[in-house]
CSV table of C-alpha atoms and ligand atoms in Angstrom, one decimal:
chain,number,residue,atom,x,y,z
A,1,UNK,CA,-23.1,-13.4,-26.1
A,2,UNK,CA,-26.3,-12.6,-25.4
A,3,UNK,CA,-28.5,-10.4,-27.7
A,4,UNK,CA,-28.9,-6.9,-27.0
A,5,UNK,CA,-32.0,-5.3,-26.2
A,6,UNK,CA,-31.9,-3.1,-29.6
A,7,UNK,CA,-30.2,-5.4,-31.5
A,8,UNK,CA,-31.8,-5.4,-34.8
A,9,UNK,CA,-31.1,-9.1,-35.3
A,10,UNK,CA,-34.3,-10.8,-34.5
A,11,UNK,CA,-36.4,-8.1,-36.7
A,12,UNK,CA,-34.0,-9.2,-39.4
A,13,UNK,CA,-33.6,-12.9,-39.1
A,14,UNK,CA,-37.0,-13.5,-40.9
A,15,UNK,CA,-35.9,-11.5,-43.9
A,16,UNK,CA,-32.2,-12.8,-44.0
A,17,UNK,CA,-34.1,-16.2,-44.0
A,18,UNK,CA,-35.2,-15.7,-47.0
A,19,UNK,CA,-32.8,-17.3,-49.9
A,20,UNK,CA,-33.6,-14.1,-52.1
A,21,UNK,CA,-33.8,-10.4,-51.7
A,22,UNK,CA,-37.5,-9.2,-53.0
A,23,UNK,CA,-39.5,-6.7,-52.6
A,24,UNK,CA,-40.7,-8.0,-49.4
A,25,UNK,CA,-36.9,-8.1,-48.0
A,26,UNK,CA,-37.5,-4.5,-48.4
A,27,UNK,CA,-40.6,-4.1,-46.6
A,28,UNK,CA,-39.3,-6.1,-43.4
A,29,UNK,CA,-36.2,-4.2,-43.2
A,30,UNK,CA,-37.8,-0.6,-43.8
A,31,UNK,CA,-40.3,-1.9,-41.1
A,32,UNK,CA,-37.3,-2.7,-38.9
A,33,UNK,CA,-35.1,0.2,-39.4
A,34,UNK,CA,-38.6,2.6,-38.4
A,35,UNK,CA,-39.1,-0.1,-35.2
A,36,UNK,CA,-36.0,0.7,-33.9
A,37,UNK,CA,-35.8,4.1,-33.8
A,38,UNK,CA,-33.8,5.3,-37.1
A,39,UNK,CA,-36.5,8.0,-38.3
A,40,UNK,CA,-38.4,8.5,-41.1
A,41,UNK,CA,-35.4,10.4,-43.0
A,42,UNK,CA,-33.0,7.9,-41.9
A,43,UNK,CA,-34.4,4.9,-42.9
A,44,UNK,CA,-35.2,6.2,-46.4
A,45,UNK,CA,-31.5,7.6,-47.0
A,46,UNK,CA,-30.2,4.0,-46.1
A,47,UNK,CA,-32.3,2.0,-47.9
A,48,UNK,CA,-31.8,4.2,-51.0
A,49,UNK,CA,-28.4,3.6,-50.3
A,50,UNK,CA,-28.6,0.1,-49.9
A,51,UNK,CA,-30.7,-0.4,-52.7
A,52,UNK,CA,-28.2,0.8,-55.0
A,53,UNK,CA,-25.2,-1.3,-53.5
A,54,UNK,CA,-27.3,-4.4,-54.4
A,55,UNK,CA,-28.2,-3.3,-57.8
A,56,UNK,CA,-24.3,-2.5,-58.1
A,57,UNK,CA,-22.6,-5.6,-57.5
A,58,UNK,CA,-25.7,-7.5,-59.0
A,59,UNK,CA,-26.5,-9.6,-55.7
A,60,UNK,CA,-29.9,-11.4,-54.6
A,61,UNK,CA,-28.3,-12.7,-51.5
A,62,UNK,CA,-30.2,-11.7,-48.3
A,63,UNK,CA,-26.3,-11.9,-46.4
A,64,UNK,CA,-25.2,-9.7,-48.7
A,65,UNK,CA,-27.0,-7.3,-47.6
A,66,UNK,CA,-27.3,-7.6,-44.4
A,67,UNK,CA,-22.9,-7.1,-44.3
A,68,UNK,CA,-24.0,-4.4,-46.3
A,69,UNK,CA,-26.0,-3.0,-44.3
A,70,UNK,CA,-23.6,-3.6,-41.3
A,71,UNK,CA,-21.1,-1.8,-43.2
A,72,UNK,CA,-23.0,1.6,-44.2
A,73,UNK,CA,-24.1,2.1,-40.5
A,74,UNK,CA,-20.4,1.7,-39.4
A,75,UNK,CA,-19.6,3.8,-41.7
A,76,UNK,CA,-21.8,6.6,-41.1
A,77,UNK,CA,-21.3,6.3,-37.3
A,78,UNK,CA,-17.4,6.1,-38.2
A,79,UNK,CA,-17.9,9.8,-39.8
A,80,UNK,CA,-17.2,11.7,-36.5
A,81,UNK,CA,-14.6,11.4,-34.4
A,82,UNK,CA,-15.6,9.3,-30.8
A,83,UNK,CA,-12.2,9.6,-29.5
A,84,UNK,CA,-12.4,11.9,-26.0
A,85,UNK,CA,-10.2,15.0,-25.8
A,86,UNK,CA,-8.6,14.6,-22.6
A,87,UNK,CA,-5.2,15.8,-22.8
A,88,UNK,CA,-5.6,19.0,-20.7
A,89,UNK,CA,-4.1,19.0,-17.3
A,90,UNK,CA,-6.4,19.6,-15.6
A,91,UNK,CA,-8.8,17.9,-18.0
A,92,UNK,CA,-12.2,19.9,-17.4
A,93,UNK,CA,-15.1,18.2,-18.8
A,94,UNK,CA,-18.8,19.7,-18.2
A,95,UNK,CA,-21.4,17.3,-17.7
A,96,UNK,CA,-24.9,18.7,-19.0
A,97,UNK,CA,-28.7,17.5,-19.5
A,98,UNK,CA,-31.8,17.2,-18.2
A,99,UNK,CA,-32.7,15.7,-14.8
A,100,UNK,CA,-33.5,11.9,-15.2
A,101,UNK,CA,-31.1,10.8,-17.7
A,102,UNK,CA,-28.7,9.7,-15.8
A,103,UNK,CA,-26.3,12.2,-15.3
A,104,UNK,CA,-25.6,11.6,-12.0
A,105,UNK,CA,-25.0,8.1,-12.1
A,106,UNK,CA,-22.8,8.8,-15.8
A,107,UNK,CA,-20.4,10.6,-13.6
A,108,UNK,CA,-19.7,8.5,-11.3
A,109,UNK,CA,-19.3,5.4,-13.8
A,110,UNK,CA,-17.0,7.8,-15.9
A,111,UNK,CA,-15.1,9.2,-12.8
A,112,UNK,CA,-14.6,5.4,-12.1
A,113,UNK,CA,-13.7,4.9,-15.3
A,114,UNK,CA,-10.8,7.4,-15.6
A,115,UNK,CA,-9.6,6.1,-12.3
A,116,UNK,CA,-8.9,2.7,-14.1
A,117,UNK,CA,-6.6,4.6,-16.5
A,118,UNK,CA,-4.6,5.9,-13.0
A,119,UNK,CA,-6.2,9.2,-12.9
A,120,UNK,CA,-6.8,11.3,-10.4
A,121,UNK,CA,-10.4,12.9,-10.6
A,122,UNK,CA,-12.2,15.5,-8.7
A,123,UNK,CA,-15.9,16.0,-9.4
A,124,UNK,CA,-17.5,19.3,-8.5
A,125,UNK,CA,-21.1,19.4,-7.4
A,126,UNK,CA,-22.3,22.2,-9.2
A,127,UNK,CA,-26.0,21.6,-9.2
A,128,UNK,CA,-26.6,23.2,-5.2
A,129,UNK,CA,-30.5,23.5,-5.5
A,130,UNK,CA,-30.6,19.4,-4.8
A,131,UNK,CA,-28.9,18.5,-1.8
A,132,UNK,CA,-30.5,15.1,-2.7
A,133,UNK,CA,-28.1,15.6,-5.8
A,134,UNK,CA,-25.1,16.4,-4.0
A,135,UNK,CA,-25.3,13.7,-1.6
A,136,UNK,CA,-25.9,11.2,-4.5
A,137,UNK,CA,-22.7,12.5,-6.5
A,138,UNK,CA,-20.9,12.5,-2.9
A,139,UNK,CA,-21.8,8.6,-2.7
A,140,UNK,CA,-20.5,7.5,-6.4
A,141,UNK,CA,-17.2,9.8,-5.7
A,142,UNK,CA,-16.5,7.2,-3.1
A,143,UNK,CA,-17.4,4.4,-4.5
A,144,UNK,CA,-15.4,5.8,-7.4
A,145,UNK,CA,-12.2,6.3,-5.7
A,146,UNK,CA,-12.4,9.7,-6.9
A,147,UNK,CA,-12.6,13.3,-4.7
A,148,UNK,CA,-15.3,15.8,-4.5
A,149,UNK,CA,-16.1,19.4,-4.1
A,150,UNK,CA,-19.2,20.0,-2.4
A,151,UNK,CA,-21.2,23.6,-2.0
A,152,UNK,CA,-20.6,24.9,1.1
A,153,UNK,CA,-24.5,25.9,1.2
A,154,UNK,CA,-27.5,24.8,-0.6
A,155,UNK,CA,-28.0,27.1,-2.9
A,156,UNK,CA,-24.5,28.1,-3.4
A,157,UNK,CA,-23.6,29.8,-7.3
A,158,UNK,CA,-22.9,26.7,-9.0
A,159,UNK,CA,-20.3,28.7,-10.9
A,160,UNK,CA,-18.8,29.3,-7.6
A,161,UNK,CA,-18.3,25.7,-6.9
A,162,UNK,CA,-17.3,24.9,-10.5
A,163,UNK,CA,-14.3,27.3,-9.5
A,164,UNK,CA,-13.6,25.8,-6.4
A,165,UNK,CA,-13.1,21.9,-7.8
A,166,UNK,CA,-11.1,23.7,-10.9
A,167,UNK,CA,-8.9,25.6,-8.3
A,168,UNK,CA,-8.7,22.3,-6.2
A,169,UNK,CA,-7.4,20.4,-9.1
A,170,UNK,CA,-4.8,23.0,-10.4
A,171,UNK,CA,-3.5,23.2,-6.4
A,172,UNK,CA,-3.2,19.7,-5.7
A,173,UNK,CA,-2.6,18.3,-9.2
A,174,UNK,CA,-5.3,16.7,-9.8
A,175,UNK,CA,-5.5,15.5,-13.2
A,176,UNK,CA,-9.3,14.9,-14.5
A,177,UNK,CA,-12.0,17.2,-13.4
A,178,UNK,CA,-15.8,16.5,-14.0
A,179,UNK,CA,-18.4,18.8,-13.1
A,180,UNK,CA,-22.3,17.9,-12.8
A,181,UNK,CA,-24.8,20.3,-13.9
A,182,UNK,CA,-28.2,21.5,-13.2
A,183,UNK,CA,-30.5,19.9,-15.1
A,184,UNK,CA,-33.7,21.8,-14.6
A,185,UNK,CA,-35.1,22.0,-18.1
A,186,UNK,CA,-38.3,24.4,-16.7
A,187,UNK,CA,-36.2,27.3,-16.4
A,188,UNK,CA,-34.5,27.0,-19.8
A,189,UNK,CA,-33.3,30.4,-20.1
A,190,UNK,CA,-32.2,30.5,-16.5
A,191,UNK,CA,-30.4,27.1,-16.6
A,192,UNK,CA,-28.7,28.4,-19.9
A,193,UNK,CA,-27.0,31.5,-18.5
A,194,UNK,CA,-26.1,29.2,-15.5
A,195,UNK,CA,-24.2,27.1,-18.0
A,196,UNK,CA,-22.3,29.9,-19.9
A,197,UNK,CA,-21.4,31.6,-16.4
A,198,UNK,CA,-20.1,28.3,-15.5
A,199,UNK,CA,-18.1,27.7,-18.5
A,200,UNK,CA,-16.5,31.4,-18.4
A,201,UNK,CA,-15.4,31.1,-14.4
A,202,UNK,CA,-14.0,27.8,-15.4
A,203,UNK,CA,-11.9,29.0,-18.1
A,204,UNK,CA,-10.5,31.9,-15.9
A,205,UNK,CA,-8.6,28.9,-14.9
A,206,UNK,CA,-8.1,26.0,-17.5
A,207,UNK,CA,-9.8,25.4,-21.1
A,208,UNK,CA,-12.6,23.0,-20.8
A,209,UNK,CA,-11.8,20.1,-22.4
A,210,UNK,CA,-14.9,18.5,-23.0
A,211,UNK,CA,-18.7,19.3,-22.6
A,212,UNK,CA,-21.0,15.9,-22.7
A,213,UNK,CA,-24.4,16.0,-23.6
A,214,UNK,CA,-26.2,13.4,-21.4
A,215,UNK,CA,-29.4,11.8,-23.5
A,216,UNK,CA,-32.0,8.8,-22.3
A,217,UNK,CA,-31.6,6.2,-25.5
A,218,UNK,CA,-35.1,4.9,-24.2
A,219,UNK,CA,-36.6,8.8,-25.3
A,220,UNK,CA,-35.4,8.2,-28.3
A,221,UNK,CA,-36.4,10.5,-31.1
A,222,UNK,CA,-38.1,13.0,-28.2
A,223,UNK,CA,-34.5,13.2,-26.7
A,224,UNK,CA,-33.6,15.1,-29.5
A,225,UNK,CA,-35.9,18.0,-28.9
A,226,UNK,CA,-34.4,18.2,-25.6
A,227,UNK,CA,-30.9,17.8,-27.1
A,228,UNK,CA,-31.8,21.1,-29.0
A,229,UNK,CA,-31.0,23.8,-26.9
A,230,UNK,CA,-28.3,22.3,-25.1
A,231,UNK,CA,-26.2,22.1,-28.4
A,232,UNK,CA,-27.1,25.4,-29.2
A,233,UNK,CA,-26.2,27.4,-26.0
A,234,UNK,CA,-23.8,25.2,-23.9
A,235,UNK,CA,-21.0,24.2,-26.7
A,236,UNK,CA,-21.6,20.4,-26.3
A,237,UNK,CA,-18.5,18.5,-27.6
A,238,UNK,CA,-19.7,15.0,-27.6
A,239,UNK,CA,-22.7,12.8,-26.5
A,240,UNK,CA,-23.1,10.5,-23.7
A,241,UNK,CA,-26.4,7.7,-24.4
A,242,UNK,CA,-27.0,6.0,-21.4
A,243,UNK,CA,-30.1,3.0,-20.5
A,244,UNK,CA,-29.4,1.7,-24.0
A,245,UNK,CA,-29.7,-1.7,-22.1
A,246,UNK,CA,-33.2,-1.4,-21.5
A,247,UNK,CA,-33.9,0.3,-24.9
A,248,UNK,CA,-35.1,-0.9,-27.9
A,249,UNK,CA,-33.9,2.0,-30.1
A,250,UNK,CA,-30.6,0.9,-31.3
A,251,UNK,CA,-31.1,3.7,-34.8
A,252,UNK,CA,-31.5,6.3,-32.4
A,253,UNK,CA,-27.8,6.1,-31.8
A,254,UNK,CA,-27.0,6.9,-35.5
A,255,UNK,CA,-30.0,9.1,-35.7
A,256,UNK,CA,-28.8,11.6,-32.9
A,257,UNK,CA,-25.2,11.4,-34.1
A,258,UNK,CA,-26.4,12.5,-37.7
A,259,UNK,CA,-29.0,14.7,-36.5
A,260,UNK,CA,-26.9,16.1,-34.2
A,261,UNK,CA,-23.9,16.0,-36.0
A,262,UNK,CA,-22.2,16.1,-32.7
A,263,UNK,CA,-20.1,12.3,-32.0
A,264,UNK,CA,-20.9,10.1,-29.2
A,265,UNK,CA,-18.4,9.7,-27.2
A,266,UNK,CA,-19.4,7.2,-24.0
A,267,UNK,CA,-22.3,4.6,-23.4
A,268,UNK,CA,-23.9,3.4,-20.9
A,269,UNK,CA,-25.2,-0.2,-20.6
A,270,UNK,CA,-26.3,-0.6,-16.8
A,271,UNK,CA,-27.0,0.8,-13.3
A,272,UNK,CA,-23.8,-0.6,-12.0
A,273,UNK,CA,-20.5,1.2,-11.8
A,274,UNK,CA,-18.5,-1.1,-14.5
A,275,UNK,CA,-21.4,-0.2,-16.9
A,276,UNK,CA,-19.7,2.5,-19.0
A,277,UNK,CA,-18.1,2.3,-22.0
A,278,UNK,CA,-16.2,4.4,-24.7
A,279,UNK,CA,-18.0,4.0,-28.3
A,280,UNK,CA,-16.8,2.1,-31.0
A,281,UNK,CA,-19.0,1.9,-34.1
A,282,UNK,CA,-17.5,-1.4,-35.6
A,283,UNK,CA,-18.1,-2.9,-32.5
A,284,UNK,CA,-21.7,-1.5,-32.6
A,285,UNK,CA,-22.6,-1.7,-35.6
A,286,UNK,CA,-22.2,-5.3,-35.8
A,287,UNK,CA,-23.9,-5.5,-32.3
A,288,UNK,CA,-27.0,-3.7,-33.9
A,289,UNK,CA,-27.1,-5.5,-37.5
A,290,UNK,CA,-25.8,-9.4,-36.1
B,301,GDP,P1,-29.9,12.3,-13.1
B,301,GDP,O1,-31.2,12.9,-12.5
B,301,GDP,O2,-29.8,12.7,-14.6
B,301,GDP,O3,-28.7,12.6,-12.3
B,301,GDP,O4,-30.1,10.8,-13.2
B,301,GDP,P2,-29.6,9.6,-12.2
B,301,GDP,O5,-28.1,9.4,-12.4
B,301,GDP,O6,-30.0,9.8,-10.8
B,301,GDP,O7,-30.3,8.3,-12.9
B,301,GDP,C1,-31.7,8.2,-13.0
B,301,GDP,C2,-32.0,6.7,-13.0
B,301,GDP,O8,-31.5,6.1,-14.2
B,301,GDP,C3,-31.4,5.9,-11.9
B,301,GDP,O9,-32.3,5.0,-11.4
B,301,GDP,C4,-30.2,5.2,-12.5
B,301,GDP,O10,-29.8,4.0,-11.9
B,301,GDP,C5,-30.7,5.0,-13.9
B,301,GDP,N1,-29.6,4.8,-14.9
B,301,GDP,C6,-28.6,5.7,-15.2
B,301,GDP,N2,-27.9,5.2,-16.2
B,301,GDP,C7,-28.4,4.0,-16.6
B,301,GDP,C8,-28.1,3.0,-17.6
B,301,GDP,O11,-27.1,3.2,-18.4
B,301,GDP,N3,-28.9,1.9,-17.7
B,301,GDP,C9,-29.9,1.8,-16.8
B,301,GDP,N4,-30.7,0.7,-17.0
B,301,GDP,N5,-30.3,2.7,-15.9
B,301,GDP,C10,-29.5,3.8,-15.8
């Protein structure tokens, strides 16, 4: 398989060259673990931690380490649950973050990707200022095989339309529900309330199931800022990081996790529709470490 973009494997292959682990091992990796986005914080915590694996079961071998090293990320990632909560009918699920990210295109891989489980899916275009936005969602709902509720005017509330695509999918029995967002990060305050209005109209109807966090893995540790006030004011139940194909920050994804002690849930990997995964941290974890 070809290697991944923020695979860590090439940073490490010089050091787990090496036929012993010295003080220099340590350098290279700490120097790797930084490179790719784990954080100041981060990278000390695991190397303390590794540090005092190896002096524990006595090793000098380099691949020692390394499975080590693979281990102790799975682990951490493994510490919050990735599953998705979906067993609602309807399944609501708010899809929130800034413009750019790729919300837009997340939806429509992840309406796609529901549809390949058999379910039915309505999306609901709740960000009406962008009739760009609308017509973009419009165009991945079909390609999608899933249905949509559009405003019926620019500028419609988005709350409004939220309650249209929930009432849609209670009538016709529509299973899944996903709504897209504003993402207008100028008007912070404003974009906020917009959520929590949202959120309340919805729940006049069914409990939302899931709110997902949309981050750009190439921001890395600058996402996080972002991330902030999202976690704090919209409920966000799980993390979606998406262009980690063209990013070389593979720690960010256990940085944000532990930072944001909220679990990632989905990943995307690609412009295309197929290009969405859920997350599993063995898999990654020995994707990242080799
Ligand atoms: P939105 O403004 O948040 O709705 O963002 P869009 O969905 O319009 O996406 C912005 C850009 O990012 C588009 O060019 C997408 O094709 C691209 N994009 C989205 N997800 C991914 C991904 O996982 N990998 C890559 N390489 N590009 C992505």
């Amino acid at each position: 398989m070809a290697e991944k973009s923020w695979s860590l494997s090439g940073a490490l292959r010089g050091m787990f060259s090496r036929e012993t682990i010295t003080e220099e091992t340590w350098d290279d990796l700490e120097a790797a673990l930084i490179t790719a986005d784990f954080g100041p914080d981060l990278t000390e915590t695991l190397i303390d931690q590794l540090r005092a694996q190896v002096a524990k079961y006595a090793t000098t071998d380099p691949k020692d380490l390394r499975r080590m090293l693979r281990e102790t990320v799975e682990e951490r990632l493994s510490a919050l649950d990735s599953t998705l909560t979906l067993s609602e009918r309807p399944a609501v699920i708010l899809v929130v973050g800034v413009n750019g990210v790729g919300k837009t295109t997340t939806i429509g891989k992840f309406a796609r990707f529901l549809r390949s489980y058999d379910r039915s899916v309505v999306v609901g275009a709740a960000d009406t200022f962008r009739a760009a936005a609308v017509e973009q969602l419009a165009t991945w709902a079909d390609r999608a095989g899933a249905q949509i509720v559009r405003p019926q005017h620019e500028g419609q509330d988005p709350a409004s339309v939220a309650f249209q695509t929930v009432q849609f999918a209670v009538e016709t029995g529509t299973e899944m529900v996903i709504i897209d967002t504003a993402g207008r990060l100028q008007t912070k305050g404003g974009l906020m309330d917009e959520l929590g209005k949202i959120r309340r109209v919805i729940e006049k109807q069914a409990p939302v199931s899931e709110v997902l966090l949309v981050l750009d893995a190439t921001t890395g540790q600058n996402g996080l800022a972002q991330a902030e006030a999202f976690i704090q004011h919209a409920g966000v139940t799980g993390l979606v990081l998406t262009k980690l194909d063209g990013s070389a920050k593979g720690g960010f994804v256990l940085a944000v996790q532990e930072k944001t002690g909220i679990p990632i849930k989905l990943v995307g990997q690609g412009e295309a529709i197929g290009d969405l995964t859920g997350f599993t941290p063995h898999v990654f974890a020995q994707q990242l470490v080799g």
